Each structure stands twice: as structure tokens, then as C-alpha cells.
């Protein structure tokens, strides 16, 4: 090749590279625009629902490139349809308090998507509840339920009623009034609610009793029931246990284990309690728990015996986590979250947006190698993106906390069969489901560099089954 030929070849190469770069930058510009346009519509249609916007954005951001290479979903506007609830039910709940005074709250049920099974998802009783929170939860539930591999659609409900400080009788009267309206919209083959923040065994019992009375039907219309009337063994433990099983799966990809690890947990309710129990059983050291007043830091580690105190304190006495610090002589840090405490693993198990970008940086700076969400959307977008950037093992709630709804699905199966499986059988099924959710994340989330982006994996893995069912069922 002479000098001129060489120059020509070099020029051609440069032109080719330049054209490719231009094409890539145009394509990414186009993607940004599409995402922007999509989010503009979401915000316009759902004004003021910040948590819903956040949850939809996180899914849309990771799904858009997948939709580009699968035009059948795009053409049928599957993402737009998934982000629009099938139905939103909103109603007044009147009840009488112990002083005989009239009280009024607002009740909701969001029936988000039933392409792959009856609507399924919890009820949240918390004063912060409004449409935006329940729509984000219902949206997430669609993907989560699909990931479990069980036939469950997505829904969520609740109320701004605050069970804190209410007597058992007040809670019962509220639940009965709430169910008078809710019962018109749910059913064992239509929509099956369960617990979430502020709704545990006590509330599910009152709700079930009232449904039974109104319909004269003993059916599996709610899950999380007591074992005496159709509940499943392991359901109370399932979300926390499942989250920790998921952590074991993630650690195994790096040939590591929970044994010997220091674990920071937020919350001290249902999910946090059983996440702590499983970590302790697997030889990890749990050093924090929290509630909305602050967190306790027990440097020596929370033992099973100390955890039993927490369970009694929270589930029976309905007390505050501060009392743990008083009893065991450890630190209580008021009005703060525990993310500044040095740890190997962090399990946010309290509520949405409880871990922000600064917290995420503190965690990685302190050497944290894994974060698994027991709560729904506890990490802000900034925090989640930081974990992904740092390539630590980061599991979004829709993957790692799916064990709760999975065992709810198993409760529905047992109710239909009219029999009960043993503790070991349910636990083995739960483990199997968490393993298969992890495998879905790896399948759809592993990037070219071999690192798994669990957010992408969970979003695409959860989407495909629902999307294919929607395509098959036509425009309904
Ligand atoms: P609980 O009501 O049993 O416990 C909630 C815990 O979180 C309490 O310690 C509570 O403290 C704390 N908390 C709640 N709201 C806030 C807040 N705004 N700020 C600070 N702390 C708060 O609920 P669960 O354990 O059932 O639920 C915890 C999380 O797990 C939620 O995000 C829920 O959606 C999610 N989840 C639950 C499942 C389940 O099966 N129960 C399944 C999957 C996910 P305090 O008592 O002071 O309010
Ligand atoms: O967020 C959740 O997955 C739950 N609160 C549990 C839902 C259920 O139906 O068990």
C-alpha cells in the first residue's frame, strides 16, 4: 500500500468512526427524548404524585432500550398501559372513636394490572398514605408478583388512618367500616389484599371477620391470616427471610456468605424483625434497628434473645425502639437513620426514600458490599444509581422483598386446596422462589462487563411475562 492509499484508508476509517459516533449520540438523544416525553405524560396525568413518578421513571429508564429492541411491546404501548391503573377505588371511611366522636378517613384500593392473575398486594395504614404512594406501590407490585412466577396481578390499598395510639376496639371498628366498602371490590379470584405498614395479624383478622360476615363466605380473600383460620406457616417471616435468602444468592456470585458479616437494618416492624432473625441464624451480626423516632446501635450485636424482646415490644406492647437501648444499655440516636454505621451489608426495611444519595456514599465509603431492600423503594434514585455505579451488590425491593407476596401466593394455593403445608415445605418453596428471582435478574441484568445490574434485571424480568400476557389478551 502506498502513502496515499494509507492516508485514504485512514480517512475512511475516521469517517466511519465519526458516523458511528454520530449515530450513537443521535440514538441516545432519541432515547432521552422518548423517556422525557413519556415522563411528561405521566406527570401530566398524575399530578403531584411524586413517588409514583419516581417508581415509573426507574422502570422506564431501564426498559426503554429493551423496548427499542422488542418493537412488539412498543407498538402495543405496553409500558403506557402498565403505568395506567385498571381501576382506582377511593372511598370515605367513617368510624366512632372510644369517646364516641365521629372520625373520617379516606380508603383506597388500586387495581393496577390483572394480566397474569387476580390483583394481589398489601394494605397500608399510615397517616402519610395518599394516591401517589399507593400507586407507586401497586405499580411495583405488578413487576414483583410477576417475578415470583406465581399467577398474581398487582394491586395495593390502604388508608390515612393511623393505628398508632388507637385501642384494639378502635382499630376493629375502623377495619369493619373499611371492609364494608372494600368488600364490594375484592374476592378470592378478583383481588386479594394482605398486610403492609400498619397492617399485621390483628388488622387482617378484623378485616377477614367482617368480610366473612358481609358475604357469608369463608374464602381466601385476604392473606397473612392467622394459622387458625387459613393462614400459611412462614408468611409472617417470609419478607424478611426472603430478603436474606436473596442476599445469600447475591453474595454467592462473589463466593461470599453472610456468616461473620456486620449488618445494619432499618425499621423494627414485620420485615426488619425477620430479616434480623435470619441474619442472626446464618451467623451475621445485626447492630441496628430503628423506628420513626430514631435508631438503636448495639455494637455487641442483637442476639435472638434480644430480638424476642423487640418482637414483644413492637407486636404486643406496641412500644418504641428507644426502650431497647434503655433495657440493654446501648446507644439510641434520635431522629436519625442508621446508614452512617460501619457495616458490610445494609438492609433498609422501613419505608420509601429512607436512604438518600449522601447515605449511599457513607455506606460505600465505610466498606458496605451489599444492599438489599426489604422495604419498597427505600433508596432514592440518586442512592440507587450510586450503588449501581459503584458495582456493589444492590437488590431493588421488587426482587429482594418478593418473598412476602410469594408466600401469600402459596397461602392462596393452600386455601384453594383446603390443606396446609408444613413449615419446611413452605420455607423450601420460598427459598426456591428467591433463587429463581435471582436467576431472572442475572439473565436480564448482566451487562457486557459481566456485572449484574439487578435493577435492570428485575424490571425486564418482571415486565416480560406481564407484557406477553397483555399482548395475547388483546387491547383490554
Ligand atoms: P410495619 O408496620 O410492621 O413496620 C414498619 C417499620 O418502619 C416500623 O419500624 C416503622 O416505625 C418504620 N416506619 C414506617 N414509616 C416510617 C417513616 N415514614 N419513617 C421512618 N420509619 C418508618 O411494616 P412492614 O415491616 O410490614 O413494612 C416495612 C416495609 O416493607 C414497607 O416499605 C413495606 O411496603 C415493605 N414490605 C412489606 C411486606 C410485608 O409482607 N409486610 C412485603 C414487602 C415489602 P414506626 O413504628 O415508628 O412508624
Ligand atoms: O409489598 C408487598 O409485597 C406486600 N406488602 C405484601 C403483599 C402481599 O400480598 O402479601
Coordinates of C-alpha atoms and ligand atoms in Angstrom, one line a residue:
X1 CA 0.0 0.0 0.0
X2 CA 1.5 3.4 -1.0
X3 CA 1.4 6.5 1.3
X4 CA -1.7 8.0 -0.4
X5 CA -3.6 4.7 -0.2
X6 CA -2.7 4.5 3.5
X7 CA -4.0 8.1 4.1
X8 CA -7.2 7.3 2.2
X9 CA -7.8 4.2 4.3
X10 CA -7.1 6.2 7.5
X11 CA -9.5 8.9 6.3
X12 CA -12.2 6.3 5.6
X13 CA -11.7 4.7 9.0
X14 CA -12.1 8.1 10.7
X15 CA -15.2 8.9 8.7
X16 CA -16.6 5.6 9.6
X17 CA -15.9 6.1 13.3
X18 CA -17.3 9.6 13.2
X19 CA -20.5 8.4 11.6
X20 CA -20.9 5.7 14.2
X21 CA -20.3 8.1 17.0
X22 CA -22.9 10.5 15.5
X23 CA -25.4 7.7 15.1
X24 CA -24.8 6.5 18.7
X25 CA -25.2 10.1 20.1
X26 CA -28.3 10.6 18.0
X27 CA -29.7 7.3 19.3
X28 CA -29.0 8.2 22.9
X29 CA -30.5 11.6 22.3
X30 CA -33.6 10.0 20.9
X31 CA -33.9 7.7 23.9
X32 CA -33.6 10.6 26.3
X33 CA -36.3 12.4 24.4
X34 CA -38.5 9.4 24.4
X35 CA -38.1 8.9 28.2
X36 CA -38.7 12.6 28.7
X37 CA -41.8 12.6 26.6
X38 CA -43.1 9.5 28.4
X39 CA -42.4 11.0 31.8
X40 CA -44.0 14.3 30.8
X41 CA -47.2 12.5 30.1
X42 CA -47.0 10.5 33.4
X43 CA -46.6 13.7 35.3
X44 CA -49.4 15.5 33.5
X45 CA -51.8 12.6 34.0
X46 CA -50.8 12.1 37.7
X47 CA -50.1 15.5 39.1
X48 CA -48.4 15.8 42.5
X49 CA -47.8 12.0 42.8
X50 CA -44.1 12.2 43.3
X51 CA -43.5 8.7 44.5
X52 CA -45.4 7.3 41.5
X53 CA -43.3 9.4 39.1
X54 CA -40.2 8.1 40.8
X55 CA -41.2 4.4 40.5
X56 CA -42.3 4.7 36.9
X57 CA -39.1 6.6 35.9
X58 CA -36.9 3.9 37.4
X59 CA -38.6 1.2 35.4
X60 CA -39.0 3.3 32.2
X61 CA -35.3 4.2 32.2
X62 CA -34.1 0.6 32.3
X63 CA -36.9 -0.7 30.0
X64 CA -36.6 1.8 27.1
X65 CA -33.5 0.2 25.5
X66 CA -35.2 -3.2 25.8
X67 CA -38.4 -1.9 24.2
X68 CA -36.3 -0.5 21.3
X69 CA -35.0 -3.9 20.5
X70 CA -38.5 -5.5 21.0
X71 CA -40.9 -3.3 18.9
X72 CA -43.9 -5.6 19.5
X73 CA -44.2 -4.2 23.1
X74 CA -43.7 -0.7 21.9
X75 CA -46.3 -0.9 19.2
X76 CA -48.9 -2.2 21.6
X77 CA -48.0 0.6 24.1
X78 CA -47.5 -1.9 26.8
X79 CA -45.4 0.4 29.1
X80 CA -48.0 3.2 28.8
X81 CA -50.8 0.6 29.6
X82 CA -48.9 -0.9 32.6
X83 CA -48.5 2.6 34.0
X84 CA -52.3 3.3 33.9
X85 CA -54.2 1.5 36.7
X86 CA -57.0 -0.7 35.6
X87 CA -59.1 0.9 38.3
X88 CA -58.7 3.3 41.3
X89 CA -61.3 3.0 44.1
X90 CA -61.4 5.8 46.7
X91 CA -63.9 5.9 49.5
X92 CA -64.9 7.5 52.8
X93 CA -64.4 5.5 56.0
X94 CA -66.4 6.8 58.9
X95 CA -65.9 5.3 62.4
X96 CA -66.6 6.1 66.0
X97 CA -63.6 6.5 68.4
X98 CA -63.7 5.4 72.1
X99 CA -65.0 8.8 73.2
X100 CA -68.0 8.3 70.9
X101 CA -66.7 11.0 68.5
X102 CA -67.2 10.8 64.7
X103 CA -64.0 10.2 62.7
X104 CA -63.5 10.3 59.0
X105 CA -60.6 8.8 57.0
X106 CA -60.0 8.0 53.3
X107 CA -59.8 4.5 51.9
X108 CA -58.2 3.3 48.7
X109 CA -57.7 0.3 46.5
X110 CA -55.6 0.5 43.4
X111 CA -56.3 -2.4 41.0
X112 CA -53.2 -1.9 38.8
X113 CA -52.9 -4.9 36.4
X114 CA -54.5 -8.4 36.3
X115 CA -52.9 -9.8 33.1
X116 CA -51.4 -12.8 34.9
X117 CA -53.7 -13.3 37.9
X118 CA -56.1 -11.7 40.3
X119 CA -54.9 -8.3 41.8
X120 CA -52.7 -9.0 44.7
X121 CA -50.9 -6.7 47.2
X122 CA -51.0 -5.3 50.7
X123 CA -52.9 -2.7 52.6
X124 CA -51.0 0.2 54.2
X125 CA -52.5 2.1 57.2
X126 CA -50.3 5.2 57.7
X127 CA -51.1 8.9 58.0
X128 CA -48.9 9.7 55.0
X129 CA -51.0 7.5 52.7
X130 CA -52.3 9.2 49.6
X131 CA -52.9 8.3 45.9
X132 CA -49.2 8.8 44.9
X133 CA -47.9 6.3 47.5
X134 CA -50.4 3.6 46.8
X135 CA -50.0 3.9 43.0
X136 CA -46.2 3.6 43.3
X137 CA -46.7 0.5 45.5
X138 CA -49.3 -1.0 43.1
X139 CA -47.0 -0.3 40.1
X140 CA -44.0 -2.0 41.8
X141 CA -46.2 -4.9 42.8
X142 CA -47.1 -5.8 39.2
X143 CA -43.4 -6.5 38.4
X144 CA -42.7 -8.1 41.8
X145 CA -45.5 -10.5 41.6
X146 CA -44.6 -11.5 38.0
X147 CA -41.0 -12.2 39.2
X148 CA -42.3 -14.7 41.8
X149 CA -43.5 -16.9 38.9
X150 CA -46.9 -17.3 40.6
X151 CA -50.2 -16.3 38.9
X152 CA -50.7 -12.9 40.7
X153 CA -51.6 -9.5 39.2
X154 CA -50.7 -6.3 41.0
X155 CA -52.7 -4.1 43.4
X156 CA -52.3 -2.1 46.6
X157 CA -54.6 -0.3 49.0
X158 CA -54.8 1.4 52.4
X159 CA -55.8 4.5 54.3
X160 CA -54.5 7.5 56.0
X161 CA -55.9 6.1 59.3
X162 CA -53.1 6.0 61.9
X163 CA -53.3 2.8 64.1
X164 CA -50.7 4.3 66.4
X165 CA -52.2 5.1 69.8
X166 CA -55.6 3.6 68.9
X167 CA -57.2 1.0 71.1
X168 CA -57.9 -2.5 69.8
X169 CA -61.6 -1.6 69.7
X170 CA -61.0 1.5 67.6
X171 CA -58.8 -0.5 65.2
X172 CA -61.6 -3.1 65.0
X173 CA -64.3 -0.5 64.3
X174 CA -62.1 1.1 61.7
X175 CA -61.4 -2.2 59.9
X176 CA -65.0 -3.2 59.9
X177 CA -66.1 0.1 58.4
X178 CA -63.2 0.0 55.8
X179 CA -64.3 -3.5 54.8
X180 CA -67.9 -2.6 54.2
X181 CA -66.8 -0.7 51.2
X182 CA -63.7 -2.7 50.2
X183 CA -65.7 -6.0 50.2
X184 CA -67.6 -4.7 47.1
X185 CA -64.4 -4.8 45.1
X186 CA -62.4 -7.8 46.2
X187 CA -62.7 -11.6 46.2
X188 CA -60.6 -14.7 46.2
X189 CA -60.5 -14.7 42.3
X190 CA -60.7 -11.0 41.9
X191 CA -58.4 -9.1 44.3
X192 CA -56.7 -10.5 47.4
X193 CA -55.3 -7.9 49.8
X194 CA -52.7 -8.6 52.6
X195 CA -50.7 -6.6 55.1
X196 CA -48.1 -3.8 54.7
X197 CA -47.1 -0.9 57.0
X198 CA -49.5 -0.7 59.9
X199 CA -51.4 -3.8 58.9
X200 CA -50.4 -7.1 60.6
X201 CA -52.2 -10.1 62.0
X202 CA -54.5 -8.1 64.2
X203 CA -55.9 -6.0 61.4
X204 CA -56.1 -8.9 58.9
X205 CA -58.1 -10.8 61.5
X206 CA -60.7 -7.9 61.9
X207 CA -60.8 -7.4 58.1
X208 CA -61.4 -11.1 57.4
X209 CA -64.1 -11.4 60.1
X210 CA -66.0 -8.5 58.6
X211 CA -65.7 -9.9 55.0
X212 CA -67.0 -13.3 56.2
X213 CA -69.9 -11.6 57.9
X214 CA -70.8 -9.4 54.9
X215 CA -70.6 -12.2 52.3
X216 CA -71.3 -15.3 54.4
X217 CA -68.3 -16.8 52.7
X218 CA -65.2 -18.4 54.2
X219 CA -62.7 -17.9 51.4
X220 CA -59.0 -16.9 50.9
X221 CA -59.9 -13.3 50.2
X222 CA -57.0 -12.0 52.3
X223 CA -53.6 -13.4 53.0
X224 CA -51.5 -13.1 56.1
X225 CA -54.3 -14.7 58.1
X226 CA -53.7 -16.4 61.4
X227 CA -52.7 -20.1 61.1
X228 CA -56.0 -20.9 63.0
X229 CA -58.2 -19.7 60.1
X230 CA -56.5 -20.4 56.8
X231 CA -53.1 -18.7 57.2
X232 CA -49.8 -20.2 55.9
X233 CA -46.8 -21.1 58.1
X234 CA -43.8 -18.8 57.3
X235 CA -46.0 -16.0 56.0
X236 CA -45.1 -13.6 58.9
X237 CA -41.4 -14.5 58.4
X238 CA -41.4 -14.5 54.5
X239 CA -40.5 -11.0 53.5
X240 CA -37.5 -10.8 56.0
X241 CA -36.3 -14.3 55.4
X242 CA -36.7 -13.9 51.6
X243 CA -34.6 -10.7 51.6
X244 CA -31.8 -12.5 53.4
X245 CA -32.0 -15.5 51.1
X246 CA -31.7 -13.1 48.2
X247 CA -28.5 -11.6 49.9
X248 CA -27.1 -15.1 50.2
X249 CA -27.7 -15.6 46.4
X250 CA -26.0 -12.3 45.5
X251 CA -23.0 -13.0 47.8
X252 CA -22.6 -16.4 46.3
X253 CA -21.9 -14.8 42.9
X254 CA -18.8 -13.3 44.6
X255 CA -18.1 -16.6 46.5
X256 CA -19.0 -14.9 49.8
X257 CA -21.5 -15.6 52.7
X258 CA -23.4 -13.7 55.4
X259 CA -21.6 -15.6 58.1
X260 CA -19.3 -13.2 60.0
X261 CA -20.7 -10.0 58.3
X262 CA -21.9 -6.9 60.2
X263 CA -25.4 -6.0 59.1
X264 CA -27.3 -2.6 59.5
X265 CA -31.1 -2.9 59.4
X266 CA -33.6 0.0 59.5
X267 CA -37.2 -0.5 60.8
X268 CA -38.3 -2.7 63.6
X269 CA -41.6 -4.0 62.2
X270 CA -42.5 -7.2 60.5
X271 CA -39.9 -7.1 57.7
X272 CA -37.0 -5.9 59.9
X273 CA -37.7 -8.4 62.7
X274 CA -37.5 -11.5 60.5
X275 CA -34.6 -10.1 58.3
X276 CA -32.7 -9.8 61.6
X277 CA -33.7 -13.3 62.8
X278 CA -32.4 -14.9 59.6
X279 CA -29.2 -12.9 59.6
X280 CA -28.5 -14.0 63.2
X281 CA -29.4 -17.6 62.3
X282 CA -26.9 -17.5 59.4
X283 CA -24.1 -16.2 61.7
X284 CA -24.2 -12.5 60.8
X285 CA -24.1 -9.7 63.4
X286 CA -27.0 -7.2 63.4
X287 CA -26.1 -4.0 65.0
X288 CA -29.0 -1.6 64.4
X289 CA -32.8 -1.4 64.2
X290 CA -35.0 1.7 64.0
X291 CA -38.4 3.3 64.1
X292 CA -39.6 6.7 63.1
X293 CA -38.1 8.2 66.3
X294 CA -34.5 7.1 65.6
X295 CA -32.2 4.1 65.7
X296 CA -30.5 1.9 68.3
X297 CA -26.9 0.9 67.9
X298 CA -25.9 -2.3 69.7
X299 CA -22.2 -2.8 69.0
X300 CA -22.2 -6.2 70.6
X301 CA -24.9 -7.4 68.2
X302 CA -28.6 -8.2 68.6
X303 CA -29.0 -11.8 69.7
X304 CA -32.1 -13.9 69.2
X305 CA -33.0 -13.3 72.8
X306 CA -32.8 -9.6 72.4
X307 CA -34.8 -9.9 69.2
X308 CA -37.5 -11.6 71.1
X309 CA -37.7 -8.6 73.3
X310 CA -38.1 -6.4 70.2
X311 CA -40.9 -8.6 68.9
X312 CA -42.8 -8.4 72.1
X313 CA -42.1 -4.7 72.4
X314 CA -43.3 -3.9 68.9
X315 CA -46.0 -6.6 68.2
X316 CA -47.7 -6.8 71.6
X317 CA -46.8 -3.7 73.7
X318 CA -46.7 -1.5 70.6
X319 CA -43.8 0.4 72.2
X320 CA -40.9 2.4 70.8
X321 CA -37.4 1.1 69.8
X322 CA -35.8 3.5 72.3
X323 CA -36.9 1.1 75.0
X324 CA -34.4 -1.5 73.6
X325 CA -31.5 1.0 74.3
X326 CA -32.8 1.5 77.9
X327 CA -33.0 -2.2 78.5
X328 CA -29.7 -3.3 77.0
X329 CA -27.7 -0.2 77.8
X330 CA -26.7 0.7 74.2
X331 CA -26.9 3.9 72.2
X332 CA -30.2 5.4 70.9
X333 CA -29.7 8.0 68.2
X334 CA -32.8 10.1 67.9
X335 CA -34.3 11.4 64.6
X336 CA -31.5 9.7 62.5
X337 CA -31.3 6.8 60.1
X338 CA -28.6 4.1 60.7
X339 CA -26.7 4.5 57.4
X340 CA -23.6 6.1 58.9
X341 CA -22.8 3.0 61.0
X342 CA -20.0 0.9 59.5
X343 CA -21.2 -2.4 58.0
X344 CA -20.7 -5.0 55.3
X345 CA -24.4 -5.3 54.5
X346 CA -27.3 -2.8 54.7
X347 CA -31.0 -3.9 54.7
X348 CA -33.4 -0.9 54.5
X349 CA -36.7 -2.4 55.9
X350 CA -38.7 0.6 57.0
X351 CA -40.2 2.9 54.3
X352 CA -39.8 4.6 50.9
X353 CA -36.9 7.1 50.3
X354 CA -35.3 6.5 53.7
X355 CA -31.8 6.2 52.2
X356 CA -30.6 9.1 50.1
X357 CA -27.6 9.8 47.9
X358 CA -25.4 11.0 50.9
X359 CA -26.4 7.9 52.9
X360 CA -25.4 5.7 49.9
X361 CA -22.0 7.4 49.8
X362 CA -21.5 7.0 53.5
X363 CA -22.3 3.3 53.2
X364 CA -19.8 2.6 50.3
X365 CA -17.1 4.8 52.0
X366 CA -17.5 2.6 55.1
X367 CA -16.9 -0.6 53.0
X368 CA -20.5 -1.8 52.5
X369 CA -20.6 -4.5 49.8
X370 CA -24.3 -5.3 49.6
X371 CA -27.6 -3.6 49.9
X372 CA -30.9 -5.5 49.7
X373 CA -34.2 -3.7 50.1
X374 CA -36.7 -5.3 52.4
X375 CA -38.9 -2.1 52.1
X376 CA -40.4 -0.8 48.9
X377 CA -38.3 1.8 47.2
X378 CA -36.3 2.8 50.3
X379 CA -33.4 4.1 48.2
X380 CA -33.8 7.4 46.3
X381 CA -32.9 7.4 42.6
X382 CA -29.6 9.1 43.5
X383 CA -28.8 6.4 46.0
X384 CA -29.7 3.5 43.7
X385 CA -27.7 5.0 40.9
X386 CA -24.7 5.4 43.2
X387 CA -24.8 1.7 44.2
X388 CA -25.0 0.7 40.6
X389 CA -22.1 3.0 39.6
X390 CA -20.0 1.5 42.5
X391 CA -20.9 -2.0 41.3
X392 CA -21.8 -3.2 44.8
X393 CA -24.4 -5.9 45.1
X394 CA -27.6 -3.9 45.1
X395 CA -31.1 -5.5 45.0
X396 CA -34.2 -3.4 44.4
X397 CA -37.2 -4.2 46.6
X398 CA -39.2 -5.7 43.8
X399 CA -36.7 -8.5 43.6
X400 CA -35.4 -8.9 47.2
X401 CA -38.7 -8.3 49.2
X402 CA -40.8 -10.5 46.9
X403 CA -40.7 -13.4 49.4
X404 CA -43.7 -11.9 51.3
X405 CA -46.1 -11.8 48.4
X406 CA -44.7 -15.2 47.2
X407 CA -45.8 -16.9 50.4
X408 CA -49.1 -15.0 50.1
X409 CA -49.4 -16.8 46.8
X410 CA -48.6 -20.1 48.5
X411 CA -51.3 -19.2 51.1
X412 CA -53.8 -18.8 48.2
X413 CA -52.8 -22.2 46.8
X414 CA -53.2 -23.9 50.2
X415 CA -56.6 -22.2 50.6
X416 CA -57.8 -23.4 47.2
X417 CA -56.5 -26.9 48.0
X418 CA -58.1 -26.7 51.5
X419 CA -54.9 -28.0 53.2
X420 CA -51.8 -26.7 54.9
X421 CA -48.2 -27.4 54.0
X422 CA -45.5 -27.8 56.7
X423 CA -43.1 -25.1 57.8
X424 CA -40.3 -26.8 56.0
X425 CA -42.2 -27.2 52.8
X426 CA -43.2 -23.6 52.6
X427 CA -39.7 -22.5 53.6
X428 CA -38.2 -24.7 50.8
X429 CA -40.6 -23.2 48.3
X430 CA -39.7 -19.7 49.4
X431 CA -36.0 -20.4 49.0
X432 CA -36.6 -21.8 45.6
X433 CA -38.6 -18.7 44.5
X434 CA -35.9 -16.3 45.8
X435 CA -33.3 -18.3 43.9
X436 CA -35.3 -18.2 40.7
X437 CA -35.9 -14.4 41.0
X438 CA -32.1 -14.0 41.4
X439 CA -31.6 -16.1 38.3
X440 CA -34.0 -13.8 36.4
X441 CA -32.1 -10.8 37.5
X442 CA -28.8 -12.3 36.3
X443 CA -30.4 -13.3 33.0
X444 CA -31.8 -9.9 32.1
X445 CA -29.5 -7.7 34.1
X446 CA -25.9 -8.8 33.4
X447 CA -24.1 -6.1 31.4
X448 CA -21.3 -6.6 28.9
X449 CA -18.6 -6.3 31.6
X450 CA -20.2 -9.3 33.4
X451 CA -21.6 -7.2 36.3
X452 CA -25.2 -7.7 37.1
X453 CA -27.4 -4.6 37.3
X454 CA -30.2 -6.0 39.5
X455 CA -32.5 -3.1 38.9
X456 CA -32.4 -3.6 35.1
X457 CA -32.7 -7.4 35.6
X458 CA -35.7 -7.2 37.9
X459 CA -37.5 -4.6 35.7
X460 CA -37.1 -6.5 32.5
X461 CA -37.6 -9.9 34.1
X462 CA -40.8 -8.8 35.7
X463 CA -42.0 -7.0 32.6
X464 CA -41.8 -9.8 30.0
X465 CA -44.4 -12.2 31.5
X466 CA -47.0 -9.4 32.0
X467 CA -46.3 -7.9 28.6
X468 CA -46.6 -11.2 26.8
X469 CA -49.9 -11.9 28.6
X470 CA -51.2 -8.4 27.7
X471 CA -50.2 -9.0 24.0
X472 CA -52.1 -12.3 24.0
X473 CA -55.2 -10.9 25.6
X474 CA -55.6 -8.0 23.1
X475 CA -56.4 -4.4 23.9
X476 CA -58.4 -4.7 27.1
Ligands
LIG1 P1 -44.5 -2.5 59.9 O1 -45.6 -1.5 60.1 O2 -44.5 -3.8 60.5 O3 -43.1 -1.7 60.3 C1 -42.8 -0.5 59.7 C2 -41.5 -0.1 60.3 O4 -41.0 1.0 59.5 C3 -41.7 0.5 61.7 O5 -40.5 0.3 62.4 C4 -41.9 1.9 61.5 O6 -41.7 2.8 62.6 C5 -41.0 2.2 60.3 N1 -41.5 3.3 59.5 C6 -42.7 3.3 58.9 N2 -42.9 4.5 58.3 C7 -41.8 5.3 58.6 C8 -41.4 6.6 58.2 N3 -42.2 7.4 57.5 N4 -40.2 7.0 58.7 C9 -39.4 6.2 59.5 N5 -39.8 4.9 59.8 C10 -40.9 4.5 59.4 O7 -44.4 -2.6 58.3 P2 -43.6 -3.8 57.5 O8 -42.4 -4.2 58.2 O9 -44.6 -4.7 57.0 O10 -43.1 -2.9 56.2 C11 -41.9 -2.3 56.1 C12 -41.6 -2.1 54.6 O11 -41.5 -3.3 53.9 C13 -42.6 -1.2 53.8 O12 -41.9 -0.5 52.9 C14 -43.4 -2.2 53.2 O13 -44.1 -1.7 52.0 C15 -42.4 -3.3 52.8 N6 -42.9 -4.6 52.5 C16 -43.6 -5.3 53.4 C17 -44.0 -6.6 53.2 C18 -44.8 -7.4 54.2 O14 -45.1 -8.6 53.9 N7 -45.2 -6.9 55.3 C19 -43.7 -7.3 51.9 C20 -42.8 -6.5 51.1 C21 -42.4 -5.2 51.4 P3 -42.9 3.4 63.4 O15 -43.5 2.3 64.2 O16 -42.2 4.5 64.3 O17 -43.8 4.0 62.4
LIG2 O1 -45.3 -5.0 49.3 C1 -45.6 -6.2 49.4 O2 -45.2 -7.1 48.6 C2 -46.5 -6.6 50.5 N1 -46.9 -5.7 51.3 C3 -47.1 -8.0 50.6 C4 -48.2 -8.2 49.6 C5 -49.0 -9.5 49.8 O3 -50.0 -9.6 49.1 O4 -48.6 -10.3 50.5

